Coordinates of C-alpha atoms in Angstrom, one line a residue:
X156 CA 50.4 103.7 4.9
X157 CA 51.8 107.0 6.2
X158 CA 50.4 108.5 3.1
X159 CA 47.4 107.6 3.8
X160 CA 46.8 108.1 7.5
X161 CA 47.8 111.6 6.6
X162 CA 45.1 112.5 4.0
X163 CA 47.2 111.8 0.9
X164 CA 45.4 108.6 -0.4
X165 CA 45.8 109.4 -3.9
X166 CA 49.3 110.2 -3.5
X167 CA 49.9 106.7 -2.1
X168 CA 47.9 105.4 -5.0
X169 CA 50.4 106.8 -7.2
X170 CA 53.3 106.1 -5.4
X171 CA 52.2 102.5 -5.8
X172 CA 51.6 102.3 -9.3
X173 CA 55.2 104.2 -10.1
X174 CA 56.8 101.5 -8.1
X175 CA 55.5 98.6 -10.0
X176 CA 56.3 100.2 -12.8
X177 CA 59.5 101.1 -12.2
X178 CA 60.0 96.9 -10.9
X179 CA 59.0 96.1 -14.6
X180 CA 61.5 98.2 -16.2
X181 CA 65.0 97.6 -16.6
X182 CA 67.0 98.8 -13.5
X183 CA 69.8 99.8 -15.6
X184 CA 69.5 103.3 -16.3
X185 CA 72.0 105.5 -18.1
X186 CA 72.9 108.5 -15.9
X187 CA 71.8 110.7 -18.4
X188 CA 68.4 109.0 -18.4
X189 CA 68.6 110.3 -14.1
X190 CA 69.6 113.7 -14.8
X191 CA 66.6 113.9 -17.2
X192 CA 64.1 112.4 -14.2
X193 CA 65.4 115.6 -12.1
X194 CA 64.8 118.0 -14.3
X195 CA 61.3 116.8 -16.1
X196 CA 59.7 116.4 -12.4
X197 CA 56.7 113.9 -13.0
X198 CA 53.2 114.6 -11.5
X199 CA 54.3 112.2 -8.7
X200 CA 57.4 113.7 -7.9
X201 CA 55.2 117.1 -7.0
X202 CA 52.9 115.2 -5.0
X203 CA 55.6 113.8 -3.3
X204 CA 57.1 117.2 -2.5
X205 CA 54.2 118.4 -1.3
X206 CA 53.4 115.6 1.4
X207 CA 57.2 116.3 2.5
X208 CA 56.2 120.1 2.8
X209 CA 53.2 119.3 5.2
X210 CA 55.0 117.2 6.7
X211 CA 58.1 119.6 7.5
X212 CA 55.4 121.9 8.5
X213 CA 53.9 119.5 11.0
X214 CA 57.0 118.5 12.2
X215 CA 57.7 122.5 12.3
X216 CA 54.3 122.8 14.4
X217 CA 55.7 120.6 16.8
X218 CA 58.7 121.1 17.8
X219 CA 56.7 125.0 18.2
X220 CA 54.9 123.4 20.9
X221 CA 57.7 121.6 22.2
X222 CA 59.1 125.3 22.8
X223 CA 55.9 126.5 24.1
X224 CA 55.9 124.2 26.8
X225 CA 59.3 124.7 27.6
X226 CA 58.7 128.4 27.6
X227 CA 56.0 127.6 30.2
X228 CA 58.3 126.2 32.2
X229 CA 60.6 128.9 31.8
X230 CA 57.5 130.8 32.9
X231 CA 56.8 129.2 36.1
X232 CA 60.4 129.8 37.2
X233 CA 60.0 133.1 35.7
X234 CA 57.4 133.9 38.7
X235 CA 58.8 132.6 41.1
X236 CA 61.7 134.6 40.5
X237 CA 59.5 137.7 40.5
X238 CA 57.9 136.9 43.6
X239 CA 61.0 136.8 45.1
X240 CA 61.7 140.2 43.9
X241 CA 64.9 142.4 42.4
X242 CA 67.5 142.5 45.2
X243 CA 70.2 145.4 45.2
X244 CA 73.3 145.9 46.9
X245 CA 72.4 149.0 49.2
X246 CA 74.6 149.6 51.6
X247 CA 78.1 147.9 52.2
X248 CA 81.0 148.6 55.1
X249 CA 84.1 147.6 55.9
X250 CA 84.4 146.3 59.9
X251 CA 87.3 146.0 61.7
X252 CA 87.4 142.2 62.4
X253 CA 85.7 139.4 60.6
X254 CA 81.6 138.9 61.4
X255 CA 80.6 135.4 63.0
X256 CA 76.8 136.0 62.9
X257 CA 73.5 138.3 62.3
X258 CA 70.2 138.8 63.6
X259 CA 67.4 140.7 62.3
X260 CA 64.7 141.6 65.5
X261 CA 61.1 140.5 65.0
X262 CA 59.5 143.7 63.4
X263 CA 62.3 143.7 61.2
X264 CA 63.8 147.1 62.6
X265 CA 67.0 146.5 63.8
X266 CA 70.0 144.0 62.2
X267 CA 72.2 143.4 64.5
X268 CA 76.4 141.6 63.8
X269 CA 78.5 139.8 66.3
X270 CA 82.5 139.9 65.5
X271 CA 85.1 138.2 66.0
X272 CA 86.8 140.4 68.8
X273 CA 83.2 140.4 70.9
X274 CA 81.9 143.8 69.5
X275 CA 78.1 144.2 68.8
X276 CA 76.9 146.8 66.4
X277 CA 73.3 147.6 65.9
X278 CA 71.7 149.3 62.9
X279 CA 68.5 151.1 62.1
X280 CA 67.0 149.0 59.1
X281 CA 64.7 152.4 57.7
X282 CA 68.0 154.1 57.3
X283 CA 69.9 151.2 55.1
X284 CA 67.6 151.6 53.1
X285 CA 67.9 155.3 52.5
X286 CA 71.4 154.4 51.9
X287 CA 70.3 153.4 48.4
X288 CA 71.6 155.3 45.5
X289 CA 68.6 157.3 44.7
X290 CA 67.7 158.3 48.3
X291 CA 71.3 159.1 48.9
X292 CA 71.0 161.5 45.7
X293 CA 68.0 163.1 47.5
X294 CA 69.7 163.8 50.8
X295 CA 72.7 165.5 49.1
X296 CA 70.4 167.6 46.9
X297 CA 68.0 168.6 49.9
X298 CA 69.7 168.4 52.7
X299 CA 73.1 170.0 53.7
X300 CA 74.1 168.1 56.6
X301 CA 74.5 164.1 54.4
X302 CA 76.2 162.5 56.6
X303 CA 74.5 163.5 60.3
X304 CA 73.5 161.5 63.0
X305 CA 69.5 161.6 60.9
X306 CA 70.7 159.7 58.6
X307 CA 73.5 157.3 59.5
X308 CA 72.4 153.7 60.0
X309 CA 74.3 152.4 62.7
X310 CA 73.2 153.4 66.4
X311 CA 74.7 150.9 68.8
X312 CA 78.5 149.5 69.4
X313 CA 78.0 146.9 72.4
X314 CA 81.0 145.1 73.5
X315 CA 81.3 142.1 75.5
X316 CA 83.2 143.3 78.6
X317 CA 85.4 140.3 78.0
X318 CA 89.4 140.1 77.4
X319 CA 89.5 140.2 73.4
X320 CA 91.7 137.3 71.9
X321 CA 94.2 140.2 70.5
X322 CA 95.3 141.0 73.9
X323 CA 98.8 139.7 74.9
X324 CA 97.8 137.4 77.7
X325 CA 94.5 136.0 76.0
X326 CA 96.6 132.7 74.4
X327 CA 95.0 130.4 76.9
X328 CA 91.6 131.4 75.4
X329 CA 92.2 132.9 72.0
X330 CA 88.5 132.6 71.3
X331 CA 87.9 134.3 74.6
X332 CA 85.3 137.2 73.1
X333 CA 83.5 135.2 69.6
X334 CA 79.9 136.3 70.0
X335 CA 78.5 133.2 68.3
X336 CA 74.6 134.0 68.7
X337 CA 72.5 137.8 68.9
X338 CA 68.9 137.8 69.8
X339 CA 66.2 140.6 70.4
X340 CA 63.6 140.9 73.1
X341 CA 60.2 140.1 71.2
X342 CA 58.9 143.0 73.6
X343 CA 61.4 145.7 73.1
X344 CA 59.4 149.5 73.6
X345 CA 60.3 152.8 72.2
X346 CA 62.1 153.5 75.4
X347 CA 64.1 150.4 76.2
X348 CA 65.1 147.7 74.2
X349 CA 67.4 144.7 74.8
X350 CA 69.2 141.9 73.0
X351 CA 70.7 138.9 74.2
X352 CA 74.1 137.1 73.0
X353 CA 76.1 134.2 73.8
X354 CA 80.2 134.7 73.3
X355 CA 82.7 131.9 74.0
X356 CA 83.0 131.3 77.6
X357 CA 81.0 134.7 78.6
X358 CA 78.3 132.8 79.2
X359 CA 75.2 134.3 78.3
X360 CA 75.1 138.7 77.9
X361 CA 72.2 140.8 78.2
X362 CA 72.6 144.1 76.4
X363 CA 70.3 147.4 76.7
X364 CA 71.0 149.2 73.1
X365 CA 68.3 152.2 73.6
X366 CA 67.2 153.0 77.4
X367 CA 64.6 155.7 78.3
X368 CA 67.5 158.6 78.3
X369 CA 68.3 158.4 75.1
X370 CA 71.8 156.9 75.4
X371 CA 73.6 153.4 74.9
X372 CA 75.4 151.4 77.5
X373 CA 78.1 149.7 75.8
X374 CA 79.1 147.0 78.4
X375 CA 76.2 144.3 79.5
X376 CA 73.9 144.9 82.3
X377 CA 73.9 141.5 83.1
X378 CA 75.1 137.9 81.8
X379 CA 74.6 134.4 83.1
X380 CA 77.6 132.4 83.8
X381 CA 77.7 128.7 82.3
X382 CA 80.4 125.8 83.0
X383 CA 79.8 125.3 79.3
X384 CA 80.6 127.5 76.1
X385 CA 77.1 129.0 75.6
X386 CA 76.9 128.8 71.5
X387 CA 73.1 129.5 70.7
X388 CA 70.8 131.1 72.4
X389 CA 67.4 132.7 71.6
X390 CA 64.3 134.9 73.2
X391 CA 61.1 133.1 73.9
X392 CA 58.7 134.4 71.1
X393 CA 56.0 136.0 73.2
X394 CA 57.9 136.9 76.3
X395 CA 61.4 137.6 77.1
X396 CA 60.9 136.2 80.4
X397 CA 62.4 132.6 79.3
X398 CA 65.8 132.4 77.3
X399 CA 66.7 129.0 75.5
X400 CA 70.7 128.1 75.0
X401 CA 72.4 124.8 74.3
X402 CA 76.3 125.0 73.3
X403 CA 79.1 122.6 74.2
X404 CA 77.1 120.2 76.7
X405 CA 74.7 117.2 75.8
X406 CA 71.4 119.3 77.0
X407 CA 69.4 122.4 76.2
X408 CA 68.8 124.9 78.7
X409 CA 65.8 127.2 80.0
X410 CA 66.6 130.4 82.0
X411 CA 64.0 132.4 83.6
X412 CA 65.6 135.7 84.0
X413 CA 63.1 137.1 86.6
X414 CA 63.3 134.3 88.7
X415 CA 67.1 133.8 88.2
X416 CA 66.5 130.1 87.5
X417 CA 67.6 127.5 85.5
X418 CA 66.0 124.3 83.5
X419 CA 67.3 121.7 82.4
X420 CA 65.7 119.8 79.4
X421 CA 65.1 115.9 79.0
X422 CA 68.3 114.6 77.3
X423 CA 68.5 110.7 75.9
X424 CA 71.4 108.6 77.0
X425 CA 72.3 108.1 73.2
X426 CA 73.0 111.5 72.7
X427 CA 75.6 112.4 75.6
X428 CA 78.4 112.7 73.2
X429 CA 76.6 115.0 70.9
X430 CA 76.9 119.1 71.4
X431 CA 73.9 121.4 70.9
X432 CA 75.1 123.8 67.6
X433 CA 71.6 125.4 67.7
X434 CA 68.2 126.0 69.3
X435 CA 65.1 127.5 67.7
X436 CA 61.6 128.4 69.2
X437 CA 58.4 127.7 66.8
X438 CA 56.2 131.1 66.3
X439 CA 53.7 129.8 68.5
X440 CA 56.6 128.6 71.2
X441 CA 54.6 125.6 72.0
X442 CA 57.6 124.1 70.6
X443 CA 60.9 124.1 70.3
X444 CA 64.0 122.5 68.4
X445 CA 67.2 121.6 68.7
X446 CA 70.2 120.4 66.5
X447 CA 73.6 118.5 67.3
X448 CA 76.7 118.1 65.9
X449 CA 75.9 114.6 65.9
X450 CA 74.0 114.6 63.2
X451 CA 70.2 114.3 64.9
X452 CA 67.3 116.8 65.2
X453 CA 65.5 117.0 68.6
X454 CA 61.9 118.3 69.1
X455 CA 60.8 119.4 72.2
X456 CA 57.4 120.3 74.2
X457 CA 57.7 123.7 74.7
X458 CA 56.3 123.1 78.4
X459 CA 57.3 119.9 79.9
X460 CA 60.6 120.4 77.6
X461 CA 60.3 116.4 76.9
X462 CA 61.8 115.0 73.6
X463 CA 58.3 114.5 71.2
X464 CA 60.7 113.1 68.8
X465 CA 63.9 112.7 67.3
X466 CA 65.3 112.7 63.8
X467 CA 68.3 110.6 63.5
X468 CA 71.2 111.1 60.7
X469 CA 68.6 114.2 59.8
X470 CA 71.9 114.8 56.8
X471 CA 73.3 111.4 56.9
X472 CA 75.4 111.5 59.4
X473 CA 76.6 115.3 58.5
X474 CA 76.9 117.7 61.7
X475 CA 73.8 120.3 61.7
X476 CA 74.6 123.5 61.8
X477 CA 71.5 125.7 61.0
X478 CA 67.4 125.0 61.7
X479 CA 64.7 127.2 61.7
X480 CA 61.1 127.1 61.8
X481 CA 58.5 128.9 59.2
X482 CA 56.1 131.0 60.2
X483 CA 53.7 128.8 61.1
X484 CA 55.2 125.8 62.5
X485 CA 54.8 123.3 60.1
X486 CA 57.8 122.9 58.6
X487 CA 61.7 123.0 59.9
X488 CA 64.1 124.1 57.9
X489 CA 67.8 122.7 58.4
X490 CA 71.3 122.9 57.3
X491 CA 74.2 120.6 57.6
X492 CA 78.2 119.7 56.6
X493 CA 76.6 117.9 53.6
X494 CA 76.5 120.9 51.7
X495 CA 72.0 120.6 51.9
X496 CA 69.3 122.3 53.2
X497 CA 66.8 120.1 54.2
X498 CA 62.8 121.1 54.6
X499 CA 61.1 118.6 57.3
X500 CA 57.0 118.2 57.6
X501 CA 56.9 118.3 61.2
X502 CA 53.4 116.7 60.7
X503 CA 54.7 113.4 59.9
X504 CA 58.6 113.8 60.5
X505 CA 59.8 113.4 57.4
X506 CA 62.0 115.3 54.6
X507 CA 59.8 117.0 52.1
X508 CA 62.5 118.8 50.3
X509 CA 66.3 119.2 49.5
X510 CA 67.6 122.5 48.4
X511 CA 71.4 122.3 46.9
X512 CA 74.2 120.3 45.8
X513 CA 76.0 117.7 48.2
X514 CA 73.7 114.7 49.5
X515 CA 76.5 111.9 49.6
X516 CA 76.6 110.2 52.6
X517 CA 79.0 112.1 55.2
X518 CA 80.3 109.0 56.9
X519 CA 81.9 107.4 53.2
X520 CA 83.7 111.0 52.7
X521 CA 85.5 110.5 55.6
X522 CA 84.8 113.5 57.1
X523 CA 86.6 115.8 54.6
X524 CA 84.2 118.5 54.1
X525 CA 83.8 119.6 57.6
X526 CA 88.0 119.2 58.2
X527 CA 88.6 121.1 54.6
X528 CA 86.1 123.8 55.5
X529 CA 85.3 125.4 58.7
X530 CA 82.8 127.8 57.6
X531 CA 78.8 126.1 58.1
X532 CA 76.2 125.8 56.2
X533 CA 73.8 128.4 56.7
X534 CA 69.8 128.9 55.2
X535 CA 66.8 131.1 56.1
X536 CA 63.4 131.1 54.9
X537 CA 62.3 134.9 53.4
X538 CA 59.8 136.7 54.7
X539 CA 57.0 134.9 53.3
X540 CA 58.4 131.5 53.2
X541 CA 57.9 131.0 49.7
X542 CA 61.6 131.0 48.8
X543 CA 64.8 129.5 50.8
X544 CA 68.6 131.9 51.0
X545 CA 71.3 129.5 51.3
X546 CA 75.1 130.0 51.7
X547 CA 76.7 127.0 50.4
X548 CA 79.7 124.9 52.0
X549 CA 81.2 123.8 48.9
X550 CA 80.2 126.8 47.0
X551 CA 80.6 128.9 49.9
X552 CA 81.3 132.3 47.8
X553 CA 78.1 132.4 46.4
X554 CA 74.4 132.9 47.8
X555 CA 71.5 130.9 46.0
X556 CA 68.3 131.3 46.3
X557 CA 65.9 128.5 45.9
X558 CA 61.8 128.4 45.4
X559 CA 60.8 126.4 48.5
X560 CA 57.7 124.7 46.7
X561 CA 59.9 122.9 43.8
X562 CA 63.6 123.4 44.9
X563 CA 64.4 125.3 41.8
X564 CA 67.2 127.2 42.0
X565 CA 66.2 130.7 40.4
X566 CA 68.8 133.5 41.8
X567 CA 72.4 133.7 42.5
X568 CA 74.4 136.3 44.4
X569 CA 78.1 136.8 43.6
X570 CA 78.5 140.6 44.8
X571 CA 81.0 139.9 47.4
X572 CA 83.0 138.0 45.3
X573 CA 86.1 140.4 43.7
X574 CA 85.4 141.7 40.1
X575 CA 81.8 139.9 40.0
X576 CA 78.2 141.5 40.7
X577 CA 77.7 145.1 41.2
X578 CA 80.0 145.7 44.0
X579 CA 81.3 148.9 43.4
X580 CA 82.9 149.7 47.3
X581 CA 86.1 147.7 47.0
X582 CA 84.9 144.9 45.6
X583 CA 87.1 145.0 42.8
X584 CA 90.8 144.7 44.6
X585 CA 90.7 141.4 43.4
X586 CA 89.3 139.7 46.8
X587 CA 87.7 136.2 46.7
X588 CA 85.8 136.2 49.7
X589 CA 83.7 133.6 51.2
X590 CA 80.0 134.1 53.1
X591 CA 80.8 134.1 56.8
X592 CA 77.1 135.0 57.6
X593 CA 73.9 135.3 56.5
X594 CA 70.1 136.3 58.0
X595 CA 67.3 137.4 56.4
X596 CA 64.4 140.0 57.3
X597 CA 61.1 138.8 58.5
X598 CA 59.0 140.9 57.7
X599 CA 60.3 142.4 54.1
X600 CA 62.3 141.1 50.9
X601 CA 65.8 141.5 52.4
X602 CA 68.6 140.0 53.7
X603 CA 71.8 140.7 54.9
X604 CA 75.4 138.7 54.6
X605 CA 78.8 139.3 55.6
X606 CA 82.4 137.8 54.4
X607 CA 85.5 137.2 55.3
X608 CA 86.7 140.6 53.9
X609 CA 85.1 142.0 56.6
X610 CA 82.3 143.6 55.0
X611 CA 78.7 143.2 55.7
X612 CA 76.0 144.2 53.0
X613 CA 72.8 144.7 53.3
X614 CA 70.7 143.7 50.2
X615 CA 66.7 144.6 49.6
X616 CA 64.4 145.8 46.8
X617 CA 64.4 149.4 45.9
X618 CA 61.8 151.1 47.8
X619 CA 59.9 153.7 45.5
X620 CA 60.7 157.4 45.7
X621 CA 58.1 159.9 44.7
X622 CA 58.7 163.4 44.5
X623 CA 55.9 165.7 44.4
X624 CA 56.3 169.2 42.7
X625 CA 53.8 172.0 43.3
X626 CA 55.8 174.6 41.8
X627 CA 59.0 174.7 40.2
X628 CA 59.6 177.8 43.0
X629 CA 58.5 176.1 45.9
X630 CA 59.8 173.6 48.1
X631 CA 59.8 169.8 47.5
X632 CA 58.3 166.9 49.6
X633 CA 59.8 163.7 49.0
X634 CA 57.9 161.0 50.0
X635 CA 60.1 157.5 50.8
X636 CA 57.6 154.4 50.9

């Protein structure tokens, strides 16, 4: 029957005859009589070899497509992986203490780090990336002065005016000077421009990095005193009139920093045990959110700052420690002890997505993860939301990279790991450092981490060099798009 429902009917018809007449005959065959069956190969016998030919060729054919489709799977992931691009390490640097958080501003021009011991430092995106090898080659061939003021990235050092927790008489607060949160004015000019950070039990800092001389005022020009540890806080998106915090209190807070006036936002009685780790405006700021260490998600009106909703056990039952909004509002990214970035359709409320390992539920692991590990979760959409940059709890010395679409996981960053990557500054003294921060750039492929070696790198694609050469006599114009 196989025979013939591939096209060998008259090999079947001989296959049937040679079995009833091999029935007839006597089954006792000497083995010489075999031997001489192999060797004198009947008519049949080539037939025969000749359907199992085809048929190893079909079979052959198939398992071809089999690997075509895989390879178009492979594909997919393939693109995906392009479209997020071909990160290098560009620039890396040592700091003095250990880095609790970064901020990239809104046009994507400044990154800013807050350390351990309250400092501030502020650097010009534009010139990280000329710290890349072949731009650095060009400055040393073309220009004699390398290492100038022109070309050095950093150009703030803001500290917090508070007592830092190496000083002798700090021990009541040892955490005194943290800066746990940076964020900068949406409406920063050329001539002035401000950020905005929270340390622990500072209250809330206001900072003036550029004014219209020219020069840098390290200390604050003005803060906001709390009778709660300020842990978040973040610019309004259109107007840096309105600054939201939350931190170690039950509510969310509005400030109005022209009036000199505080809000209060609508808290549930449920929630008065649960602490605010983090607030987050929507682009639009129509809306705003808020995450607890009890595990819930709150969404706000961004007017009437009334609860619209509430996402309970939003990791089941895992402390939050990370949200953030997309570009256009319709989905919320968050993070939590679970070890999971979760993707929410604020449409309908619900979890769309989950992006990395983890997932049990936090209340049967007895709270082990969050007690074994103090470092958080942390994940950011890129630029153009199509992938997801995650720092992982469990895996915390790694960096993966995720497609936001299918949750593949299609990159993996291990430079600040000790012997692993391409980390050529010091990265081979055999450290095994873990992800202490991570924040990505709105507005271009790049992103930029620290550890707890105390260096920060910045990572990005290679911007294209062109050199233009009129004459082998004349002067060069490189061109850095």
């Amino acid at each position: 029957q196989h025979l013939r429902c591939n096209g060998y009917s008259h090999a079947a018809t001989a296959l049937q005859a040679e079995m009833e007449h091999k029935t007839n005959t006597n089954t006792n065959t000497s083995m010489s009589d075999i031997d001489a069956e192999r060797i004198h190969a009947s008519s049949l016998q080539r037939m025969y070899d000749q359907f199992q030919t085809n048929a190893y060729n079909h079979n052959t054919a198939a398992a071809r497509g089999n690997v075509a489709e895989q390879e178009m799977v492979m594909t997919a992931a393939d693109l995906s992986l392009q479209s997020f691009g071909e990160y290098q390490q560009i620039f890396t640097h040592s700091n003095r203490c250990a880095i609790n958080c970064i901020s990239f501003s809104g046009n994507g021009a400044f990154v800013a780090f807050g350390g351990m011991d309250g400092s501030i430092r502020v650097f010009d995106v534009n010139k990280l990336h000329q710290c890349s090898e072949g731009f650095n080659s060009l400055i040393k061939k073309y220009d004699f002065h390398s290492y100038s003021d022109i070309h050095r990235p950093l150009i703030a050092t803001l500290t917090s005016g508070l007592m830092p927790s190496s000083h002798p008489h700090s021990h009541p607060h040892p955490h005194r000077s943290v800066i746990h949160e940076i964020d900068f004015h949406p409406q920063s000019s050329t001539s002035t421009r401000h950020i905005c950070s929270c340390s622990h039990g500072g209250g809330l800092l206001f900072h003036e990095f550029i004014n219209n001389k020219g020069g840098v005022r390290s200390k604050p020009i003005d803060s906001v005193d709390e009778c709660f540890n300020i842990r978040t806080a973040q610019y309004h998106p259109h107007c840096g009139q309105f600054v939201l915090c939350g931190g170690d209190a039950c509510y969310v807070r509005l400030y109005d920093i022209e009036r000199e006036q505080g809000y209060i936002a609508q808290r549930n009685d449920d929630d008065l045990d649960q602490h605010i780790a983090q607030v987050r405006w929507s682009a639009t700021g129509h809306v705003f959110a808020a995450c607890t260490d009890g595990g819930d998600i709150r969404l706000y009106d961004g007017r009437s700052m009334m609860v619209v909703n509430t996402l309970r056990r939003a990791h089941r039952g895992a402390p939050l420690t990370d949200i953030r909004f997309n570009k256009d509002g319709r989905f919320l990214l968050s993070a939590g002890d679970d070890d999971q970035a979760r993707l929410w359709d604020m449409r309908m409320g619900a979890q769309c997505m989950a992006y990395g390992g983890g997932g049990e539920d936090y209340a049967q692991k007895g709270n082990k993860m969050s007690s074994s590990n103090s470092r958080h979760m942390c994940a950011c959409f890129t630029y153009n939301d199509e992938h997801i940059v995650t720092v992982s709890n469990t895996h915390s010395k790694n960096i993966y990279v995720y497609d936001s679409n299918t949750g593949h996981r299609i990159h993996r960053f291990k430079q600040h790991i000790g012997g692993g990557g391409s980390d050529t500054s010091g990265g081979g003294s055999g450290s095994n450092s873990a992800v202490t921060a991570l924040c990505t750039s709105p507005v271009e492929p790049a992103f930029m981490c620290s550890s707890s070696d105390h260096k920060y790198r910045f990572f990005a694609t290679i911007k294209q060099i062109q050199t233009l050469d009129n004459d082998a006599d004349t002067k060069r114009n490189v061109d850095a798009q």
